[in-house]
Short mmCIF file of C-alpha atoms and ligand atoms in Angstrom, two decimals:
data_model
loop_
_atom_site.label_atom_id
_atom_site.label_comp_id
_atom_site.label_asym_id
_atom_site.label_seq_id
_atom_site.Cartn_x
_atom_site.Cartn_y
_atom_site.Cartn_z
CA UNK X 10 -28.96 32.26 -26.49
CA UNK X 11 -28.28 31.52 -22.78
CA UNK X 12 -25.79 33.46 -20.72
CA UNK X 13 -22.50 31.86 -19.75
CA UNK X 14 -21.35 32.53 -16.17
CA UNK X 15 -17.59 32.27 -15.81
CA UNK X 16 -15.00 32.61 -13.08
CA UNK X 17 -12.07 34.57 -14.46
CA UNK X 18 -8.72 34.92 -12.72
CA UNK X 19 -8.45 38.43 -11.37
CA UNK X 20 -5.32 38.25 -9.17
CA UNK X 21 -2.58 35.76 -8.34
CA UNK X 22 -3.21 34.37 -4.85
CA UNK X 23 -0.89 34.71 -1.91
CA UNK X 24 -1.47 31.72 0.35
CA UNK X 25 -5.05 30.50 0.11
CA UNK X 26 -7.50 31.86 -2.52
CA UNK X 27 -9.08 35.17 -1.51
CA UNK X 28 -12.49 36.42 -2.73
CA UNK X 29 -10.79 39.04 -4.97
CA UNK X 30 -8.72 36.44 -6.84
CA UNK X 31 -11.68 35.59 -9.09
CA UNK X 32 -14.22 37.69 -10.92
CA UNK X 33 -17.66 36.31 -11.77
CA UNK X 34 -18.42 37.36 -15.36
CA UNK X 35 -21.52 36.91 -17.53
CA UNK X 36 -21.17 36.70 -21.27
CA UNK X 37 -23.59 35.56 -24.00
CA UNK X 38 -23.01 32.04 -25.31
CA UNK X 39 -21.73 32.56 -28.86
CA UNK X 40 -23.56 31.38 -32.00
CA UNK X 41 -21.96 28.07 -33.08
CA UNK X 42 -19.83 27.93 -36.24
CA UNK X 43 -19.13 24.84 -38.36
CA UNK X 44 -16.65 22.59 -36.55
CA UNK X 45 -17.79 23.71 -33.08
CA UNK X 46 -19.91 22.10 -30.36
CA UNK X 47 -21.48 23.66 -27.29
CA UNK X 48 -21.32 21.74 -24.02
CA UNK X 49 -23.05 22.54 -20.72
CA UNK X 50 -20.72 21.95 -17.79
CA UNK X 51 -22.28 19.68 -15.16
CA UNK X 52 -19.45 18.98 -12.73
CA UNK X 53 -16.07 20.57 -12.06
CA UNK X 54 -13.07 18.68 -10.73
CA UNK X 55 -11.36 20.59 -7.91
CA UNK X 56 -7.64 19.86 -7.97
CA UNK X 57 -4.61 21.14 -6.01
CA UNK X 58 -2.89 21.91 -9.31
CA UNK X 59 -5.43 24.72 -9.87
CA UNK X 60 -3.69 26.70 -7.15
CA UNK X 61 -0.40 26.20 -9.04
CA UNK X 62 -2.00 27.24 -12.36
CA UNK X 63 -3.24 30.45 -10.69
CA UNK X 64 0.25 31.43 -9.61
CA UNK X 65 3.15 30.21 -11.75
CA UNK X 66 4.18 28.56 -15.01
CA UNK X 67 4.62 24.82 -14.42
CA UNK X 68 3.88 21.92 -16.78
CA UNK X 69 1.21 24.24 -18.25
CA UNK X 70 1.53 28.01 -18.40
CA UNK X 71 -0.03 30.00 -15.57
CA UNK X 72 -3.58 31.15 -16.33
CA UNK X 73 -3.44 34.74 -17.61
CA UNK X 74 -5.12 37.47 -15.57
CA UNK X 75 -8.59 38.04 -17.01
CA UNK X 76 -8.75 34.56 -18.54
CA UNK X 77 -11.40 31.96 -17.62
CA UNK X 78 -9.77 29.87 -14.89
CA UNK X 79 -8.53 26.50 -16.14
CA UNK X 80 -10.23 23.45 -14.61
CA UNK X 81 -11.19 19.92 -15.51
CA UNK X 82 -14.85 19.12 -15.78
CA UNK X 83 -17.58 16.90 -17.13
CA UNK X 84 -19.98 18.45 -19.65
CA UNK X 85 -22.84 17.41 -21.91
CA UNK X 86 -23.08 18.46 -25.56
CA UNK X 87 -26.23 20.53 -26.03
CA UNK X 88 -25.69 21.57 -29.67
CA UNK X 89 -23.17 20.40 -32.25
CA UNK X 90 -21.73 21.36 -35.61
CA UNK X 91 -18.59 19.30 -34.78
CA UNK X 92 -17.87 16.02 -36.58
CA UNK X 93 -16.76 14.18 -33.42
CA UNK X 94 -19.54 15.13 -30.97
CA UNK X 95 -23.32 14.87 -31.08
CA UNK X 96 -26.03 16.27 -28.84
CA UNK X 97 -26.26 14.25 -25.61
CA UNK X 98 -22.62 13.09 -25.63
CA UNK X 99 -20.89 13.45 -22.30
CA UNK X 100 -17.28 14.58 -22.31
CA UNK X 101 -14.46 15.20 -19.86
CA UNK X 102 -11.58 17.63 -20.32
CA UNK X 103 -10.45 21.15 -19.52
CA UNK X 104 -13.83 22.86 -19.51
CA UNK X 105 -12.67 25.81 -17.40
CA UNK X 106 -14.65 27.37 -14.56
CA UNK X 107 -17.78 28.23 -16.53
CA UNK X 108 -21.27 26.98 -17.29
CA UNK X 109 -20.81 26.46 -21.05
CA UNK X 110 -17.76 25.60 -23.10
CA UNK X 111 -17.36 25.83 -26.89
CA UNK X 112 -15.33 22.95 -28.26
CA UNK X 113 -13.51 23.27 -31.56
CA UNK X 114 -10.77 21.29 -33.27
CA UNK X 115 -8.62 19.12 -31.07
CA UNK X 116 -6.23 20.62 -28.52
CA UNK X 117 -3.12 19.08 -26.91
CA UNK X 118 -5.35 17.89 -24.06
CA UNK X 119 -8.47 16.98 -26.03
CA UNK X 120 -11.93 16.32 -24.68
CA UNK X 121 -12.75 12.64 -24.29
CA UNK X 122 -16.21 11.15 -24.65
CA UNK X 123 -17.34 9.16 -21.63
CA UNK X 124 -19.72 6.23 -21.92
CA UNK X 125 -23.15 6.21 -20.28
CA UNK X 126 -23.12 3.06 -18.13
CA UNK X 127 -26.15 2.03 -16.05
CA UNK X 128 -25.63 2.60 -12.29
CA UNK X 129 -22.34 4.46 -12.92
CA UNK X 130 -22.51 8.09 -11.87
CA UNK X 131 -21.06 10.73 -14.17
CA UNK X 132 -18.81 11.99 -11.39
CA UNK X 133 -16.87 8.71 -11.37
CA UNK X 134 -15.22 10.02 -14.58
CA UNK X 135 -13.66 12.83 -12.55
CA UNK X 136 -12.59 10.53 -9.68
CA UNK X 137 -11.78 6.81 -9.82
CA UNK X 138 -12.05 6.68 -13.63
CA UNK X 139 -10.81 10.24 -14.09
CA UNK X 140 -7.58 12.16 -13.59
CA UNK X 141 -7.03 11.28 -9.91
CA UNK X 142 -7.75 7.55 -10.32
CA UNK X 143 -5.49 7.49 -13.37
CA UNK X 144 -2.76 9.32 -11.46
CA UNK X 145 -2.90 6.69 -8.73
CA UNK X 146 -2.90 3.94 -11.35
CA UNK X 147 0.12 5.13 -13.34
CA UNK X 148 2.01 6.30 -10.25
CA UNK X 149 1.65 2.87 -8.73
CA UNK X 150 2.04 0.63 -11.78
CA UNK X 151 4.72 2.59 -13.68
CA UNK X 152 6.71 4.34 -10.94
CA UNK X 153 6.19 2.61 -7.58
CA UNK X 154 5.91 -0.91 -9.07
CA UNK X 155 4.77 -2.53 -5.80
CA UNK X 156 5.70 -6.10 -4.97
CA UNK X 157 4.00 -8.54 -2.61
CA UNK X 158 5.14 -8.11 0.99
CA UNK X 159 6.58 -4.62 0.54
CA UNK X 160 5.56 -1.75 2.82
CA UNK X 161 3.94 1.19 1.04
CA UNK X 162 3.24 4.53 2.71
CA UNK X 163 0.80 6.95 1.09
CA UNK X 164 0.45 10.59 2.19
CA UNK X 165 -2.81 12.56 1.74
CA UNK X 166 -4.11 8.99 1.87
CA UNK X 167 -7.79 9.84 2.28
CA UNK X 168 -7.76 12.15 -0.73
CA UNK X 169 -8.83 11.35 -4.27
CA UNK X 170 -5.44 10.13 -5.49
CA UNK X 171 -4.02 8.70 -2.26
CA UNK X 172 -7.07 6.59 -1.42
CA UNK X 173 -6.87 4.83 -4.80
CA UNK X 174 -3.07 4.49 -4.72
CA UNK X 175 -3.26 2.75 -1.34
CA UNK X 176 -5.93 0.34 -2.54
CA UNK X 177 -3.83 -0.52 -5.61
CA UNK X 178 -1.03 -1.28 -3.13
CA UNK X 179 -3.36 -3.70 -1.30
CA UNK X 180 -4.37 -5.35 -4.61
CA UNK X 181 -0.63 -5.96 -5.17
CA UNK X 182 -0.14 -7.55 -1.75
CA UNK X 183 1.64 -4.69 0.04
CA UNK X 184 1.40 -3.69 3.67
CA UNK X 185 -0.22 -0.26 3.22
CA UNK X 186 0.02 2.58 5.71
CA UNK X 187 -1.84 5.82 5.08
CA UNK X 188 -1.12 9.27 6.52
CA UNK X 189 -4.13 11.57 6.80
CA UNK X 190 -5.36 14.59 8.73
CA UNK X 191 -8.20 13.29 10.93
CA UNK X 192 -9.24 10.25 12.99
CA UNK X 193 -12.38 9.88 10.84
CA UNK X 194 -10.28 9.72 7.68
CA UNK X 195 -7.97 7.18 9.32
CA UNK X 196 -10.94 5.01 10.32
CA UNK X 197 -12.26 5.14 6.73
CA UNK X 198 -8.85 4.01 5.43
CA UNK X 199 -8.51 1.01 7.76
CA UNK X 200 -12.16 -0.03 8.26
CA UNK X 201 -13.54 0.52 4.74
CA UNK X 202 -10.58 0.58 2.35
CA UNK X 203 -8.50 -2.18 3.98
CA UNK X 204 -5.34 -0.19 4.74
CA UNK X 205 -3.24 -2.02 7.34
CA UNK X 206 -2.73 1.13 9.40
CA UNK X 207 -3.47 4.83 9.17
CA UNK X 208 -1.73 7.65 11.03
CA UNK X 209 -3.29 11.01 11.86
CA UNK X 210 -0.39 13.43 11.36
CA UNK X 211 -2.14 16.01 13.57
CA UNK X 212 -1.51 13.88 16.67
CA UNK X 213 1.69 14.95 18.47
CA UNK X 214 3.10 11.40 18.55
CA UNK X 215 2.38 10.61 14.89
CA UNK X 216 6.02 9.92 14.02
CA UNK X 217 6.24 7.23 16.73
CA UNK X 218 3.00 5.76 15.39
CA UNK X 219 4.45 5.76 11.88
CA UNK X 220 7.48 3.89 13.19
CA UNK X 221 5.25 1.35 14.97
CA UNK X 222 3.16 0.86 11.83
CA UNK X 223 6.22 0.22 9.65
CA UNK X 224 8.28 -2.30 11.66
CA UNK X 225 10.08 -3.53 8.52
CA UNK X 226 10.81 0.01 7.32
CA UNK X 227 9.27 1.52 4.20
CA UNK X 228 9.95 0.25 0.67
CA UNK X 229 7.72 2.65 -1.29
CA UNK X 230 6.61 6.21 -0.60
CA UNK X 231 3.67 7.39 -2.74
CA UNK X 232 4.22 11.05 -1.98
CA UNK X 233 1.44 13.61 -2.28
CA UNK X 234 2.41 16.13 0.39
CA UNK X 235 6.13 16.85 0.88
CA UNK X 236 7.47 18.90 3.82
CA UNK X 237 7.61 17.41 7.30
CA UNK X 238 5.52 14.38 6.30
CA UNK X 239 7.82 13.44 3.46
CA UNK X 240 10.91 13.91 5.64
CA UNK X 241 9.49 11.60 8.31
CA UNK X 242 8.69 8.96 5.69
CA UNK X 243 12.12 9.21 4.02
CA UNK X 244 13.74 8.74 7.44
CA UNK X 245 12.08 5.31 7.65
CA UNK X 246 12.80 4.22 4.08
CA UNK X 247 14.75 1.02 3.50
CA UNK X 248 17.93 1.10 1.41
CA UNK X 249 17.12 1.30 -2.31
CA UNK X 250 13.50 2.26 -1.61
CA UNK X 251 11.37 4.00 -4.27
CA UNK X 252 9.58 7.31 -4.05
CA UNK X 253 6.75 7.95 -6.53
CA UNK X 254 6.69 11.73 -6.37
CA UNK X 255 3.12 12.55 -7.25
CA UNK X 256 2.59 15.94 -5.58
CA UNK X 257 3.88 18.30 -2.91
CA UNK X 258 0.68 19.95 -1.74
CA UNK X 259 2.18 21.31 1.48
CA UNK X 260 4.28 23.68 -0.64
CA UNK X 261 1.57 25.00 -3.00
CA UNK X 262 0.35 27.76 -0.70
CA UNK X 263 3.55 28.42 1.24
CA UNK X 264 7.00 29.82 0.60
CA UNK X 265 8.70 26.88 2.33
CA UNK X 266 10.40 24.31 0.11
CA UNK X 267 8.60 20.98 0.16
CA UNK X 268 11.86 19.00 0.34
CA UNK X 269 14.89 20.17 2.27
CA UNK X 270 16.78 17.06 3.29
CA UNK X 271 18.20 15.71 0.03
CA UNK X 272 20.96 13.95 1.97
CA UNK X 273 18.54 11.19 3.01
CA UNK X 274 18.09 10.32 -0.66
CA UNK X 275 21.84 9.71 -0.94
CA UNK X 276 22.29 7.91 2.34
CA UNK X 277 19.37 5.55 1.65
CA UNK X 278 20.23 5.23 -2.09
CA UNK X 279 16.60 6.03 -2.92
CA UNK X 280 15.13 6.12 -6.39
CA UNK X 281 12.90 9.21 -6.54
CA UNK X 282 10.84 9.71 -9.66
CA UNK X 283 8.35 12.43 -10.38
CA UNK X 284 5.61 11.79 -12.89
CA UNK X 285 2.70 13.52 -14.58
CA UNK X 286 -0.44 11.63 -15.41
CA UNK X 287 -0.89 13.49 -18.70
CA UNK X 288 2.22 11.72 -20.07
CA UNK X 289 0.18 8.50 -20.08
CA UNK X 290 -2.85 9.89 -21.95
CA UNK X 291 -2.52 7.35 -24.80
CA UNK X 292 -3.20 4.59 -22.23
CA UNK X 293 -6.04 6.25 -20.29
CA UNK X 294 -8.73 4.01 -21.77
CA UNK X 295 -6.99 0.75 -20.80
CA UNK X 296 -6.23 2.06 -17.31
CA UNK X 297 -9.81 3.29 -16.78
CA UNK X 298 -11.08 -0.13 -17.86
CA UNK X 299 -8.91 -1.81 -15.19
CA UNK X 300 -9.95 0.73 -12.54
CA UNK X 301 -13.60 0.19 -13.53
CA UNK X 302 -13.24 -3.57 -13.06
CA UNK X 303 -11.67 -3.11 -9.62
CA UNK X 304 -14.46 -0.72 -8.68
CA UNK X 305 -17.14 -3.12 -9.96
CA UNK X 306 -15.69 -6.07 -8.01
CA UNK X 307 -15.41 -4.01 -4.81
CA UNK X 308 -11.59 -4.02 -4.76
CA UNK X 309 -11.60 -0.24 -4.97
CA UNK X 310 -13.96 1.94 -2.96
CA UNK X 311 -14.28 5.67 -3.17
CA UNK X 312 -15.91 8.72 -1.66
CA UNK X 313 -16.83 12.11 -3.00
CA UNK X 314 -17.14 15.49 -1.33
CA UNK X 315 -19.57 17.64 -3.35
CA UNK X 316 -20.38 21.35 -3.28
CA UNK X 317 -22.96 23.04 -5.48
CA UNK X 318 -22.68 26.25 -7.50
CA UNK X 319 -19.93 27.78 -9.65
CA UNK X 320 -19.38 30.55 -7.11
CA UNK X 321 -18.38 27.89 -4.53
CA UNK X 322 -15.21 26.99 -6.44
CA UNK X 323 -12.77 29.34 -4.61
CA UNK X 324 -14.01 27.97 -1.27
CA UNK X 325 -13.67 24.44 -2.65
CA UNK X 326 -10.06 24.98 -3.75
CA UNK X 327 -9.22 26.16 -0.22
CA UNK X 328 -10.88 23.04 1.21
CA UNK X 329 -8.13 20.94 -0.39
CA UNK X 330 -5.51 22.76 1.67
CA UNK X 331 -7.52 22.52 4.88
CA UNK X 332 -8.13 18.79 4.39
CA UNK X 333 -11.89 19.43 4.33
CA UNK X 334 -12.48 16.84 1.60
CA UNK X 335 -12.54 13.07 1.81
CA UNK X 336 -11.99 11.41 -1.56
CA UNK X 337 -12.70 13.34 -4.75
CA UNK X 338 -13.72 16.99 -4.39
CA UNK X 339 -16.29 18.09 -6.98
CA UNK X 340 -18.43 21.15 -7.58
CA UNK X 341 -21.81 20.51 -9.20
CA UNK X 342 -22.54 23.33 -11.62
CA UNK X 343 -25.94 22.66 -13.13
N1 NAP J 19 1.53 14.03 -10.74
C1 NAP J 19 0.32 14.12 -11.26
O1 NAP J 19 0.06 13.92 -12.45
C2 NAP J 19 -0.81 14.48 -10.31
C3 NAP J 19 -2.15 14.43 -10.73
C4 NAP J 19 -3.17 14.70 -9.79
C5 NAP J 19 -2.82 15.06 -8.49
N2 NAP J 19 -1.50 15.15 -8.16
C6 NAP J 19 -1.09 15.51 -6.79
O2 NAP J 19 -1.62 14.53 -5.91
C7 NAP J 19 -1.84 15.10 -4.64
C8 NAP J 19 -3.29 14.81 -4.20
O3 NAP J 19 -4.17 15.46 -5.12
P1 NAP J 19 -5.74 15.14 -5.09
O4 NAP J 19 -6.34 15.83 -6.26
O5 NAP J 19 -5.95 13.69 -4.93
O6 NAP J 19 -6.20 15.93 -3.78
P2 NAP J 19 -6.77 15.28 -2.44
O7 NAP J 19 -5.74 14.34 -1.92
O8 NAP J 19 -8.15 14.78 -2.67
O9 NAP J 19 -6.89 16.57 -1.50
C9 NAP J 19 -5.74 17.13 -0.96
C10 NAP J 19 -5.48 16.57 0.45
O10 NAP J 19 -4.15 16.89 0.82
C11 NAP J 19 -4.05 16.97 2.22
N3 NAP J 19 -3.25 18.15 2.56
C12 NAP J 19 -3.43 19.43 2.14
N4 NAP J 19 -2.48 20.25 2.64
C13 NAP J 19 -1.71 19.47 3.44
C14 NAP J 19 -0.55 19.72 4.24
N5 NAP J 19 0.00 20.95 4.35
N6 NAP J 19 -0.01 18.69 4.93
C15 NAP J 19 -0.54 17.45 4.83
N7 NAP J 19 -1.62 17.13 4.08
C16 NAP J 19 -2.19 18.14 3.38
C17 NAP J 19 -5.47 17.12 2.77
O11 NAP J 19 -5.84 15.95 3.49
P3 NAP J 19 -5.49 15.74 5.06
O12 NAP J 19 -6.79 15.80 5.81
O13 NAP J 19 -4.88 14.41 5.08
O14 NAP J 19 -4.56 16.84 5.46
C18 NAP J 19 -6.35 17.21 1.52
O15 NAP J 19 -7.59 16.56 1.66
C19 NAP J 19 -1.53 16.59 -4.78
O16 NAP J 19 -0.22 16.83 -4.35
C20 NAP J 19 -1.64 16.82 -6.26
O17 NAP J 19 -0.89 17.94 -6.71
C21 NAP J 19 -0.50 14.87 -9.03
#
C-alpha cells in the first residue's frame, strides 16, 4: 500500500502561519473496508477560512491539534468498496491536507462527484464552479440582489470570490467598482473582466479615487475584507443600501476588530446580512450550471494562481493575506 503524506496541525498560529504550525506526517494508506473508497487528492483549495479553522471555533469547530488540517480539495477515486463511488470518479469535498483520503458513509458536508467535461479543467470545480464561485453566486443573487443601474462595490475584487461577484454585478447591469491591492490586479478587473473602475487601496489617495468612481454613491457593498476598506465603503453608501457580508479577511490574522463604526449602519439605515455558502448546498448543482453557462459564453472570466506540492500549503495560506494571488489559489498535490 502507498504512503499517505499529511499536514497535521501542530500549533495554533499567531498572525500568519509559521513553519512550526504544521507537522508533515507519513502514514500507511489503510486497507479498504466494505463501504469505503480511497481517493488520491489532486488539487487543494486554499481558502482564508483555513486560517480561522486553525485558530478558533466558528461555523465549524477548530481543527484539533494533531489532526489532519481541514481543507477542500479535488480527488480521484483509485479504489472503491463504496456503493456511491467507482474507480476513476472525480470528487470535491473536504479532503484535508493529505495525499489520500478514505471516504466512508456520508458526512454533513458530503463529497460531490464532478463531471468530466471536455476542455474543462478539473480545477474549475474549486474556483468558478466550486466553493468560491458559488459563494459569489449566492451572495449576489440571494443577499445583494443587484438591480440595473445600481452601484456595486466589491472588496478583495481580484480574488476568487470577489472577481466572480463583480462580474455577476455586471451581468445584472450594475456599475461595478472593485477594490484590490495592486495596479496589475486593477488593470485585470477593468480591462479583462469589464469592471467600470478599480481602486488600488495601497495608493495614498485611494479614498478620493473611490469617491470619484462612485459619483452616485454606493447601493451594494459585497464585503470580503472589513476594517478600513469596509469603513470607507460604508461612508459612501446610499440610504437603505445593502451589505452582503461575505468575509472579513483583514481581521483573520490580527487582533483588531474588522468593524468598529456600527453607527454608520444606523445613520444610513443599511441592511447588512452575513451569509455562508454551505447553507445553499441543496442548490449547488443549479448554481454551478448557471456559472458554467456564463463561463462558456465568456460572461465570466477567471484566473488561477497555482503552487505545487503539499508542503507548499502553509506558504500558500499566507499568500492570501499578502494578496499574492490573483483569482483562485490552488495547490497541485499529485
Ligand atoms: N461567506 C462564505 O460562505 C464565504 C465563502 C468563501 C469565502 N469567503 C470569504 O470571502 C473572502 C475572499 O475569499 P477568497 O477565497 O475568494 O480569497 P481571495 O479573495 O482569492 O484571496 C484573498 C484576497 O484578500 C485580499 N486581502 C487579504 N488581506 C487583506 C487586507 N488586510 N486588506 C485588504 N485586502 C486583503 C488580498 O487581495 P489584495 O491584493 O486585494 O489585497 C487577497 O488576494 C474572504 O473574506 C473569505 O473568508 C466567504
